[in-house]
Amino acid sequence: MRQMSKKTNVIMIVADEWRADMIGYTGCTEAKTPNLDQLAADGVSFSNAFCQNPVCVPSRCSFLTGFYPHTKGFRTMHNLMHADQPNLLKTMKNQGYQVFWGGRNDFLNIKEDPYECCDIRFMEGNRYLKAYKTLNPEERDAPFYDWRKEDLDSRGEKDDPWYYSMYKGKKEQPGSMDQVTLEGCAEFLKNRKEEKPFFTYLSLFLPHPPYIVEPKYYDQIDGEHMRPPIRLTKEDLEKKPSIIQGIHKNQHIDRLTDEELKEIRRVYLAMGTKLDDYIGNLIQSLKKMGLYDDTLIIFMSDHGDYTGDYELVEKNQNTFEDCLVRVPLIIKPPAEMNVKKRRTDAMVELIDVQATIMDLTDGTYSYTQFGKGLKPVLEGSDVHRNEVFCEGGRLKEEGWYAMDAGHKESNEYWPRTSEQESMPQHTKAVMIRNDRYKYVKRLYEEDEFYDLTKDPYECHNIIRTCDKDLLQSMRNRLLEFYMETSDVVPHTYDKRS
């Protein structure tokens, strides 16, 4: 791979809650994502990219630093990064980049670091609301398709399953913020006069629930030929972690028919189509400005979504089904770089993304990090990591500060977060996964083990019958993993006098 003649411009686009098997480039025939599929064709796309925690804040704190969640204790939605801690935006700014941050936060304690890690913070506070009002009225007030149906009433259901009643009364269309963010980024790039290279971090909302979308996107998804939802038998559910059993009981999604569960997925896929449309507009703007070929563009998601599978919706903080932990990742390098364009099955972690950006921009670190740059994969290797890891949960002794709980029963997140108040439901847990097997160590309840070749949907926990030598080897690798990543020594030398 040739070195760049000048500092490489970087655009990093992060979707929220997009699972890898529901985007076109991975082979999902139900998805309609032409712009991201073309971006994938222009670079290297990944089929086996994994997050390090299956909810927003811990995942972002991890991939923006190169730390695992346990390294610094970022394991909840409420533990944000502080001013004295590193993050990729700060690192890029310190290395001479003009940093544009558009969209949501979900990683930084702004009381301590009021956006000093960037030069421009777009859509802070009410800026989004003002920008939203400037949209074409037809776009701003377009009708949307809400997947909830009226047939529950006809069936005599008195208590709606949770996501039938979730978000009722909210009129704002999910994803409108993303349109404003991406248009704001294009406007910034069009008008910038800085001679510095640019780094843009675009933190988007879609396809995060609620599962609501406009008809023009919904109608693009073929609802007639979808695979059946993944359902667990009573016996299989009893072998799943207690938190899955609890959320299952609280959400009542098991009441829904296969067709209703497919409808959730259809709307979720359409939400992806909507975001693909917005990203396509940004890509067209980059091409008009002559920036597309010369810019490193990275698209990824922070974690996945159940989307009706296992008779669940949304996400969970300490279970690790592939629909939650395997995410899209596309790297489109500048044209000056020699890469082998393709889709690769190399196993990678999201912490590898920031290491890759640093490698490709000749950056240097002022701290120890655990990401492994993907430059060899871009050049043609399909071997990167032998195993990937994901983690979540808490210790018994850890209280409210280690939970995302505290929601009232009327809150949309209560079915999930209320289970975190109890043990063993919210037990600390860690996943190790290779190209065939997945082992989950659960501190206060029975572990999990899956043969992904025989059981790709992870329905049958075989921890009691799996090969004991194989199990022990994966346990040994977990021990090595924790020893390698348990802490970091500061890059300082303190004098005692």
PDB file of C-alpha atoms in Angstrom, residues 198-365:
ATOM      1  CA  PHE A 198     -10.613  17.188   7.924  1.00  0.00           C
ATOM      2  CA  PHE A 199     -11.948  14.442  10.149  1.00  0.00           C
ATOM      3  CA  THR A 200     -15.739  14.170  10.435  1.00  0.00           C
ATOM      4  CA  TYR A 201     -17.471  11.991  13.014  1.00  0.00           C
ATOM      5  CA  LEU A 202     -21.132  11.528  12.068  1.00  0.00           C
ATOM      6  CA  SER A 203     -23.109   9.860  14.840  1.00  0.00           C
ATOM      7  CA  LEU A 204     -26.546   8.964  13.475  1.00  0.00           C
ATOM      8  CA  PHE A 205     -29.847   7.678  14.872  1.00  0.00           C
ATOM      9  CA  LEU A 206     -31.204   5.181  12.349  1.00  0.00           C
ATOM     10  CA  PRO A 207     -32.193   2.358  12.330  1.00  0.00           C
ATOM     11  CA  HIS A 208     -32.683   2.651  16.093  1.00  0.00           C
ATOM     12  CA  PRO A 209     -36.281   1.978  17.264  1.00  0.00           C
ATOM     13  CA  PRO A 210     -39.087   2.998  17.346  1.00  0.00           C
ATOM     14  CA  TYR A 211     -39.813   0.918  14.258  1.00  0.00           C
ATOM     15  CA  ILE A 212     -41.465   3.670  12.208  1.00  0.00           C
ATOM     16  CA  VAL A 213     -40.803   4.747   8.626  1.00  0.00           C
ATOM     17  CA  GLU A 214     -42.366   6.620   5.711  1.00  0.00           C
ATOM     18  CA  PRO A 215     -44.273   4.654   3.033  1.00  0.00           C
ATOM     19  CA  LYS A 216     -41.773   5.554   0.292  1.00  0.00           C
ATOM     20  CA  TYR A 217     -39.161   3.448   2.105  1.00  0.00           C
ATOM     21  CA  TYR A 218     -41.513   0.817   3.477  1.00  0.00           C
ATOM     22  CA  ASP A 219     -42.855   0.082   0.007  1.00  0.00           C
ATOM     23  CA  GLN A 220     -39.357  -0.742  -1.267  1.00  0.00           C
ATOM     24  CA  ILE A 221     -39.091  -3.766   1.045  1.00  0.00           C
ATOM     25  CA  ASP A 222     -40.587  -7.044  -0.178  1.00  0.00           C
ATOM     26  CA  GLY A 223     -42.679  -8.319   2.698  1.00  0.00           C
ATOM     27  CA  GLU A 224     -43.752 -11.492   0.928  1.00  0.00           C
ATOM     28  CA  HIS A 225     -40.488 -13.426   0.923  1.00  0.00           C
ATOM     29  CA  MET A 226     -38.976 -12.866   4.344  1.00  0.00           C
ATOM     30  CA  ARG A 227     -37.521 -15.686   6.378  1.00  0.00           C
ATOM     31  CA  PRO A 228     -39.594 -16.737   9.391  1.00  0.00           C
ATOM     32  CA  PRO A 229     -38.607 -15.101  12.696  1.00  0.00           C
ATOM     33  CA  ILE A 230     -36.348 -17.028  15.040  1.00  0.00           C
ATOM     34  CA  ARG A 231     -38.515 -18.488  17.803  1.00  0.00           C
ATOM     35  CA  LEU A 232     -37.325 -20.369  20.869  1.00  0.00           C
ATOM     36  CA  THR A 233     -39.038 -23.489  22.144  1.00  0.00           C
ATOM     37  CA  LYS A 234     -39.935 -23.521  25.816  1.00  0.00           C
ATOM     38  CA  GLU A 235     -37.029 -25.904  26.441  1.00  0.00           C
ATOM     39  CA  ASP A 236     -34.557 -23.682  24.578  1.00  0.00           C
ATOM     40  CA  LEU A 237     -35.774 -20.554  26.393  1.00  0.00           C
ATOM     41  CA  GLU A 238     -35.203 -22.255  29.754  1.00  0.00           C
ATOM     42  CA  LYS A 239     -31.542 -22.785  28.800  1.00  0.00           C
ATOM     43  CA  LYS A 240     -31.070 -19.140  27.873  1.00  0.00           C
ATOM     44  CA  PRO A 241     -29.781 -16.572  30.406  1.00  0.00           C
ATOM     45  CA  SER A 242     -32.244 -15.389  33.023  1.00  0.00           C
ATOM     46  CA  ILE A 243     -32.246 -11.830  31.668  1.00  0.00           C
ATOM     47  CA  ILE A 244     -33.488 -13.105  28.294  1.00  0.00           C
ATOM     48  CA  GLN A 245     -36.259 -14.997  30.058  1.00  0.00           C
ATOM     49  CA  GLY A 246     -37.168 -11.857  32.023  1.00  0.00           C
ATOM     50  CA  ILE A 247     -37.266  -9.514  29.023  1.00  0.00           C
ATOM     51  CA  HIS A 248     -39.211 -12.136  27.100  1.00  0.00           C
ATOM     52  CA  LYS A 249     -41.806 -12.174  29.886  1.00  0.00           C
ATOM     53  CA  ASN A 250     -41.943  -8.365  30.149  1.00  0.00           C
ATOM     54  CA  GLN A 251     -42.203  -7.527  26.457  1.00  0.00           C
ATOM     55  CA  HIS A 252     -44.905 -10.091  25.603  1.00  0.00           C
ATOM     56  CA  ILE A 253     -43.667 -10.207  22.012  1.00  0.00           C
ATOM     57  CA  ASP A 254     -44.309 -13.949  22.016  1.00  0.00           C
ATOM     58  CA  ARG A 255     -48.004 -13.085  21.569  1.00  0.00           C
ATOM     59  CA  LEU A 256     -47.310 -11.857  18.045  1.00  0.00           C
ATOM     60  CA  THR A 257     -47.767 -14.042  14.995  1.00  0.00           C
ATOM     61  CA  ASP A 258     -44.949 -14.782  12.566  1.00  0.00           C
ATOM     62  CA  GLU A 259     -46.451 -12.257  10.157  1.00  0.00           C
ATOM     63  CA  GLU A 260     -46.460  -9.547  12.804  1.00  0.00           C
ATOM     64  CA  LEU A 261     -42.850 -10.284  13.709  1.00  0.00           C
ATOM     65  CA  LYS A 262     -41.942 -10.116  10.021  1.00  0.00           C
ATOM     66  CA  GLU A 263     -43.594  -6.712   9.930  1.00  0.00           C
ATOM     67  CA  ILE A 264     -41.169  -5.452  12.576  1.00  0.00           C
ATOM     68  CA  ARG A 265     -38.284  -6.603  10.397  1.00  0.00           C
ATOM     69  CA  ARG A 266     -39.798  -5.076   7.259  1.00  0.00           C
ATOM     70  CA  VAL A 267     -40.035  -1.649   8.884  1.00  0.00           C
ATOM     71  CA  TYR A 268     -36.547  -1.995  10.375  1.00  0.00           C
ATOM     72  CA  LEU A 269     -35.168  -2.818   6.925  1.00  0.00           C
ATOM     73  CA  ALA A 270     -36.997   0.198   5.510  1.00  0.00           C
ATOM     74  CA  MET A 271     -35.395   2.384   8.163  1.00  0.00           C
ATOM     75  CA  GLY A 272     -32.060   1.161   6.835  1.00  0.00           C
ATOM     76  CA  THR A 273     -33.161   2.097   3.323  1.00  0.00           C
ATOM     77  CA  LYS A 274     -34.006   5.572   4.607  1.00  0.00           C
ATOM     78  CA  LEU A 275     -30.557   6.034   6.113  1.00  0.00           C
ATOM     79  CA  ASP A 276     -28.956   4.626   2.961  1.00  0.00           C
ATOM     80  CA  ASP A 277     -30.793   7.309   1.000  1.00  0.00           C
ATOM     81  CA  TYR A 278     -29.443  10.057   3.248  1.00  0.00           C
ATOM     82  CA  ILE A 279     -25.899   8.668   3.078  1.00  0.00           C
ATOM     83  CA  GLY A 280     -26.210   8.447  -0.704  1.00  0.00           C
ATOM     84  CA  ASN A 281     -26.968  12.182  -0.812  1.00  0.00           C
ATOM     85  CA  LEU A 282     -23.782  12.888   1.149  1.00  0.00           C
ATOM     86  CA  ILE A 283     -21.758  10.668  -1.185  1.00  0.00           C
ATOM     87  CA  GLN A 284     -23.136  12.523  -4.205  1.00  0.00           C
ATOM     88  CA  SER A 285     -22.153  15.817  -2.575  1.00  0.00           C
ATOM     89  CA  LEU A 286     -18.635  14.504  -1.985  1.00  0.00           C
ATOM     90  CA  LYS A 287     -18.363  13.501  -5.642  1.00  0.00           C
ATOM     91  CA  LYS A 288     -19.563  16.926  -6.827  1.00  0.00           C
ATOM     92  CA  MET A 289     -16.945  18.578  -4.616  1.00  0.00           C
ATOM     93  CA  GLY A 290     -14.223  16.257  -5.890  1.00  0.00           C
ATOM     94  CA  LEU A 291     -13.655  14.809  -2.409  1.00  0.00           C
ATOM     95  CA  TYR A 292     -14.970  11.255  -2.728  1.00  0.00           C
ATOM     96  CA  ASP A 293     -11.915   9.675  -4.348  1.00  0.00           C
ATOM     97  CA  ASP A 294      -9.453  11.363  -1.992  1.00  0.00           C
ATOM     98  CA  THR A 295     -11.248  10.622   1.279  1.00  0.00           C
ATOM     99  CA  LEU A 296     -11.080   7.649   3.628  1.00  0.00           C
ATOM    100  CA  ILE A 297     -14.732   6.814   4.330  1.00  0.00           C
ATOM    101  CA  ILE A 298     -15.720   4.397   7.094  1.00  0.00           C
ATOM    102  CA  PHE A 299     -19.278   3.216   7.700  1.00  0.00           C
ATOM    103  CA  MET A 300     -20.171   1.100  10.732  1.00  0.00           C
ATOM    104  CA  SER A 301     -22.744   0.557  13.468  1.00  0.00           C
ATOM    105  CA  ASP A 302     -22.313   0.520  17.235  1.00  0.00           C
ATOM    106  CA  HIS A 303     -24.352  -2.696  17.807  1.00  0.00           C
ATOM    107  CA  GLY A 304     -27.334  -4.642  16.473  1.00  0.00           C
ATOM    108  CA  ASP A 305     -30.998  -5.246  17.291  1.00  0.00           C
ATOM    109  CA  TYR A 306     -33.246  -8.260  17.974  1.00  0.00           C
ATOM    110  CA  THR A 307     -35.888  -7.014  15.498  1.00  0.00           C
ATOM    111  CA  GLY A 308     -38.428  -9.631  16.573  1.00  0.00           C
ATOM    112  CA  ASP A 309     -36.031 -12.582  16.582  1.00  0.00           C
ATOM    113  CA  TYR A 310     -36.192 -14.733  19.731  1.00  0.00           C
ATOM    114  CA  GLU A 311     -39.541 -12.952  20.260  1.00  0.00           C
ATOM    115  CA  LEU A 312     -37.636  -9.889  21.462  1.00  0.00           C
ATOM    116  CA  VAL A 313     -37.111  -6.327  20.280  1.00  0.00           C
ATOM    117  CA  GLU A 314     -34.454  -3.684  20.771  1.00  0.00           C
ATOM    118  CA  LYS A 315     -31.180  -4.824  22.421  1.00  0.00           C
ATOM    119  CA  ASN A 316     -29.705  -6.124  25.672  1.00  0.00           C
ATOM    120  CA  GLN A 317     -26.638  -5.216  27.677  1.00  0.00           C
ATOM    121  CA  ASN A 318     -25.205  -8.597  28.719  1.00  0.00           C
ATOM    122  CA  THR A 319     -26.170 -11.187  26.126  1.00  0.00           C
ATOM    123  CA  PHE A 320     -24.296 -11.661  22.892  1.00  0.00           C
ATOM    124  CA  GLU A 321     -26.383 -13.138  20.088  1.00  0.00           C
ATOM    125  CA  ASP A 322     -24.882 -12.374  16.684  1.00  0.00           C
ATOM    126  CA  CYS A 323     -27.867 -10.173  15.819  1.00  0.00           C
ATOM    127  CA  LEU A 324     -26.655  -7.857  18.614  1.00  0.00           C
ATOM    128  CA  VAL A 325     -22.874  -8.079  18.321  1.00  0.00           C
ATOM    129  CA  ARG A 326     -22.159  -8.561  14.580  1.00  0.00           C
ATOM    130  CA  VAL A 327     -22.369  -5.222  12.781  1.00  0.00           C
ATOM    131  CA  PRO A 328     -21.765  -3.686   9.347  1.00  0.00           C
ATOM    132  CA  LEU A 329     -18.314  -2.290   8.571  1.00  0.00           C
ATOM    133  CA  ILE A 330     -17.201  -0.758   5.272  1.00  0.00           C
ATOM    134  CA  ILE A 331     -13.839   0.921   4.639  1.00  0.00           C
ATOM    135  CA  LYS A 332     -13.522   2.893   1.400  1.00  0.00           C
ATOM    136  CA  PRO A 333      -9.915   4.109   1.172  1.00  0.00           C
ATOM    137  CA  PRO A 334      -8.638   7.051  -0.893  1.00  0.00           C
ATOM    138  CA  ALA A 335      -8.030   6.177  -4.526  1.00  0.00           C
ATOM    139  CA  GLU A 336      -4.300   6.701  -4.053  1.00  0.00           C
ATOM    140  CA  MET A 337      -4.140   3.641  -1.795  1.00  0.00           C
ATOM    141  CA  ASN A 338      -3.698   0.225  -3.337  1.00  0.00           C
ATOM    142  CA  VAL A 339      -6.257  -2.124  -1.807  1.00  0.00           C
ATOM    143  CA  LYS A 340      -7.892  -5.395  -2.770  1.00  0.00           C
ATOM    144  CA  LYS A 341     -11.535  -4.412  -3.133  1.00  0.00           C
ATOM    145  CA  ARG A 342     -13.826  -7.183  -1.915  1.00  0.00           C
ATOM    146  CA  ARG A 343     -15.952  -8.496   0.897  1.00  0.00           C
ATOM    147  CA  THR A 344     -13.877 -10.306   3.485  1.00  0.00           C
ATOM    148  CA  ASP A 345     -14.782 -12.805   6.202  1.00  0.00           C
ATOM    149  CA  ALA A 346     -11.810 -11.717   8.338  1.00  0.00           C
ATOM    150  CA  MET A 347     -12.826 -11.506  11.994  1.00  0.00           C
ATOM    151  CA  VAL A 348     -12.383  -7.958  13.319  1.00  0.00           C
ATOM    152  CA  GLU A 349     -13.445  -5.877  16.301  1.00  0.00           C
ATOM    153  CA  LEU A 350     -14.730  -2.311  16.244  1.00  0.00           C
ATOM    154  CA  ILE A 351     -11.727  -1.215  18.308  1.00  0.00           C
ATOM    155  CA  ASP A 352      -9.695  -1.997  15.181  1.00  0.00           C
ATOM    156  CA  VAL A 353     -11.318   0.923  13.344  1.00  0.00           C
ATOM    157  CA  GLN A 354      -9.575   3.720  15.232  1.00  0.00           C
ATOM    158  CA  ALA A 355      -6.276   1.836  14.973  1.00  0.00           C
ATOM    159  CA  THR A 356      -6.821   1.629  11.201  1.00  0.00           C
ATOM    160  CA  ILE A 357      -7.507   5.363  10.950  1.00  0.00           C
ATOM    161  CA  MET A 358      -4.302   6.067  12.839  1.00  0.00           C
ATOM    162  CA  ASP A 359      -2.314   3.720  10.594  1.00  0.00           C
ATOM    163  CA  LEU A 360      -3.664   5.240   7.392  1.00  0.00           C
ATOM    164  CA  THR A 361      -3.120   8.834   8.543  1.00  0.00           C
ATOM    165  CA  ASP A 362       0.352   8.215  10.000  1.00  0.00           C
ATOM    166  CA  GLY A 363      -0.965   9.050  13.454  1.00  0.00           C
ATOM    167  CA  THR A 364       0.698   8.322  16.775  1.00  0.00           C
ATOM    168  CA  TYR A 365      -0.734   7.386  20.165  1.00  0.00           C
TER     169      TYR A 365
END
